Coordinates of C-alpha atoms in Angstrom, one line a residue:
M211 CA -70.9 -106.3 34.0
G212 CA -68.6 -105.0 31.4
I213 CA -70.0 -103.3 27.9
L214 CA -68.9 -106.6 26.6
D215 CA -71.3 -108.8 28.9
T216 CA -74.2 -106.3 28.5
L217 CA -73.8 -106.3 24.5
L218 CA -73.7 -110.4 24.4
K219 CA -76.3 -110.7 27.2
P220 CA -78.4 -113.7 26.4
G221 CA -82.0 -112.7 24.6
R222 CA -80.2 -109.8 22.8
E223 CA -80.8 -110.2 19.2
Q224 CA -77.3 -109.6 17.6
S225 CA -77.3 -108.5 14.0
D226 CA -75.6 -110.8 11.5
G227 CA -76.0 -108.5 8.3
T228 CA -77.9 -109.8 5.6
E229 CA -80.4 -112.8 5.1
T230 CA -81.8 -113.5 1.7
F231 CA -85.1 -115.3 0.9
T232 CA -86.0 -117.2 -2.3
F233 CA -89.5 -117.8 -3.1
A234 CA -90.7 -120.1 -6.1
A235 CA -93.9 -118.1 -6.1
L236 CA -95.4 -115.1 -3.8
P237 CA -98.3 -116.1 -1.5
Q238 CA -101.5 -115.7 -3.0
S239 CA -103.3 -116.6 0.5
L240 CA -102.9 -116.8 4.1
A241 CA -102.8 -120.7 3.7
E242 CA -99.7 -120.1 1.1
L243 CA -98.3 -117.7 3.1
Q244 CA -98.6 -120.0 6.4
A245 CA -97.2 -123.1 4.2
L246 CA -93.7 -121.7 3.5
P247 CA -91.1 -122.4 6.1
E248 CA -90.7 -118.6 6.9
A249 CA -93.6 -118.6 8.7
S250 CA -92.3 -120.0 11.5
L251 CA -91.5 -116.3 12.3
D252 CA -88.8 -117.5 14.3
S253 CA -86.3 -114.5 13.2
P254 CA -87.2 -110.9 11.9
Y255 CA -85.4 -111.6 8.9
K256 CA -88.4 -114.0 8.0
T257 CA -91.0 -111.9 9.0
A258 CA -90.1 -109.1 7.1
A259 CA -89.3 -110.9 4.0
L260 CA -92.9 -112.5 4.3
A261 CA -94.5 -109.0 4.8
V262 CA -92.7 -107.8 1.4
A263 CA -94.1 -111.0 -0.4
A264 CA -97.7 -110.6 1.0
L265 CA -97.7 -106.9 -0.1
C266 CA -97.4 -108.1 -3.6
R267 CA -100.9 -109.4 -3.9
Y268 CA -102.4 -106.0 -2.7
A269 CA -103.6 -104.6 -6.3
E270 CA -105.4 -108.0 -7.1
D271 CA -106.6 -108.7 -3.6
A272 CA -106.4 -106.1 -0.7
D273 CA -108.5 -108.3 1.7
A274 CA -106.0 -111.4 1.2
V275 CA -103.2 -109.2 2.0
L276 CA -104.9 -107.8 5.0
E277 CA -105.3 -111.3 6.1
M278 CA -101.8 -112.1 5.6
L279 CA -100.4 -108.9 7.1
N280 CA -102.8 -109.8 10.3
F281 CA -100.8 -113.2 11.0
L282 CA -97.5 -111.2 10.7
K283 CA -98.7 -108.6 13.2
G284 CA -99.3 -111.5 15.6
P285 CA -101.6 -110.5 18.8
E286 CA -102.7 -107.4 17.3
D287 CA -104.6 -107.0 14.0
L288 CA -104.1 -103.9 11.6
S289 CA -105.6 -100.9 12.9
E290 CA -108.1 -98.8 10.7
M291 CA -105.2 -96.2 10.7
E292 CA -102.6 -98.6 9.4
K293 CA -105.2 -100.2 6.8
Q294 CA -105.7 -96.4 5.4
F295 CA -101.9 -96.2 5.0
L296 CA -101.8 -99.0 2.9
R297 CA -104.4 -97.7 0.9
D298 CA -102.8 -94.4 0.3
R299 CA -99.3 -96.0 -0.2
L300 CA -100.3 -98.6 -2.8
A301 CA -103.2 -97.3 -4.7
G302 CA -102.3 -97.4 -8.2
K303 CA -98.8 -98.2 -7.2
G304 CA -98.9 -102.2 -7.3
Y305 CA -95.2 -102.3 -8.5
K306 CA -93.7 -100.9 -5.1
P307 CA -94.0 -103.9 -3.3
L308 CA -92.2 -105.7 -6.4
S309 CA -89.6 -103.5 -6.5
F310 CA -88.0 -104.9 -3.4
F311 CA -87.3 -108.2 -5.2
D312 CA -83.8 -109.1 -7.2
G313 CA -84.1 -107.8 -10.8
A314 CA -87.1 -104.9 -10.4
T315 CA -86.2 -101.6 -11.9
P316 CA -87.9 -98.8 -13.4
E317 CA -86.8 -99.7 -16.6
N318 CA -88.4 -103.2 -16.8
G319 CA -91.8 -101.8 -15.0
Y320 CA -90.4 -103.5 -11.7
T321 CA -90.7 -107.0 -12.9
P322 CA -88.5 -109.1 -10.9
R323 CA -86.8 -112.1 -11.7
T324 CA -88.1 -115.4 -10.7
P325 CA -87.4 -117.2 -8.4
Y326 CA -88.4 -114.1 -6.4
R327 CA -85.4 -113.3 -4.2
I328 CA -85.6 -110.6 -1.6
T329 CA -82.5 -109.4 0.9
V330 CA -83.2 -108.1 4.2
S331 CA -80.5 -106.5 5.9
A332 CA -79.7 -104.9 9.5
N333 CA -77.4 -102.3 10.5
P334 CA -75.7 -101.4 13.6
H335 CA -78.6 -99.5 15.2
S336 CA -81.1 -102.3 13.8
F337 CA -81.4 -103.8 17.4
P338 CA -81.9 -100.8 19.8
E339 CA -83.5 -102.9 22.6
E340 CA -84.1 -106.3 23.9
N341 CA -86.9 -107.8 21.7
W342 CA -87.4 -105.0 19.0
A343 CA -85.6 -104.5 15.6
T344 CA -85.8 -102.3 12.5
L345 CA -84.5 -104.2 9.1
Y346 CA -84.2 -102.9 5.7
V347 CA -85.2 -104.0 2.3
T348 CA -83.7 -102.2 -1.0
S349 CA -86.0 -100.8 -3.7
G350 CA -84.8 -101.1 -7.5
G351 CA -86.7 -97.8 -7.5
A352 CA -85.2 -96.1 -4.5
D353 CA -81.5 -94.8 -3.7
S354 CA -81.6 -96.0 0.2
P355 CA -82.8 -99.1 1.9
R356 CA -86.3 -98.9 3.5
P357 CA -87.2 -99.9 6.9
I358 CA -89.6 -102.3 8.7
R359 CA -90.1 -102.5 12.3
L360 CA -90.5 -105.7 13.9
R361 CA -91.4 -107.1 17.6
K362 CA -90.6 -110.5 19.4
K363 CA -93.0 -111.7 21.4
P364 CA -90.8 -113.3 24.6
S365 CA -93.2 -116.1 25.4
T366 CA -93.3 -117.8 21.8
G367 CA -89.9 -116.6 20.7
Q368 CA -91.9 -115.3 17.1
W369 CA -91.2 -112.1 15.7
F370 CA -93.9 -110.3 14.4
L371 CA -94.5 -106.9 12.3
N372 CA -95.1 -103.8 14.1
E373 CA -94.7 -101.2 11.2
L374 CA -94.2 -100.9 7.5
Q375 CA -91.8 -97.9 7.1
C376 CA -90.8 -99.4 3.7
L377 CA -93.7 -97.7 1.5
S378 CA -92.8 -94.2 0.8
D379 CA -92.7 -93.6 -2.9
I380 CA -90.0 -94.7 -5.5
R381 CA -89.5 -93.8 -8.9
V382 CA -92.2 -94.7 -11.1
P383 CA -91.8 -97.5 -13.9
A384 CA -90.3 -95.9 -16.9
S385 CA -93.7 -96.5 -19.0
Q386 CA -95.4 -94.2 -16.7
D387 CA -92.6 -91.4 -16.5
P388 CA -93.2 -88.5 -18.8
W389 CA -89.6 -87.5 -18.7
A390 CA -88.2 -91.0 -19.3

């Protein structure tokens, strides 16, 4: 078997670059998230987009977000360490998840345009091994794309959230920046 056969082996995900998702409204509950067509979770791009959309509700209702993320995690719920990670990264920074949607910038307080559009990207290293992916979302307050790690469950073909690596700090909204 040659290198090309190995790369194109059935079951190995191939990067097709980027996918953009549009939401008329961001999900407020697990039921609303599950009603979205992306909730089929049949691509890692869909799961990544839904994870960011779910995070946007954290400042208003952390419990609803945890319920949505548990759905996106699949067979494993969020661990206590992951819940603490979310509290640490999002406390007082409800703007952070919104920053990944089109039009959200520090200057406008990270208010995205509606409908809400988010682009999820892959790079040549996004699919390092079968059933694993690291995809990227770009924040209007960061200089480089931020990763989201996903895992495929072969028995269902669904992609589940494995790790939210996209929540490191970004530039604060201009209204909160003493140097703006």
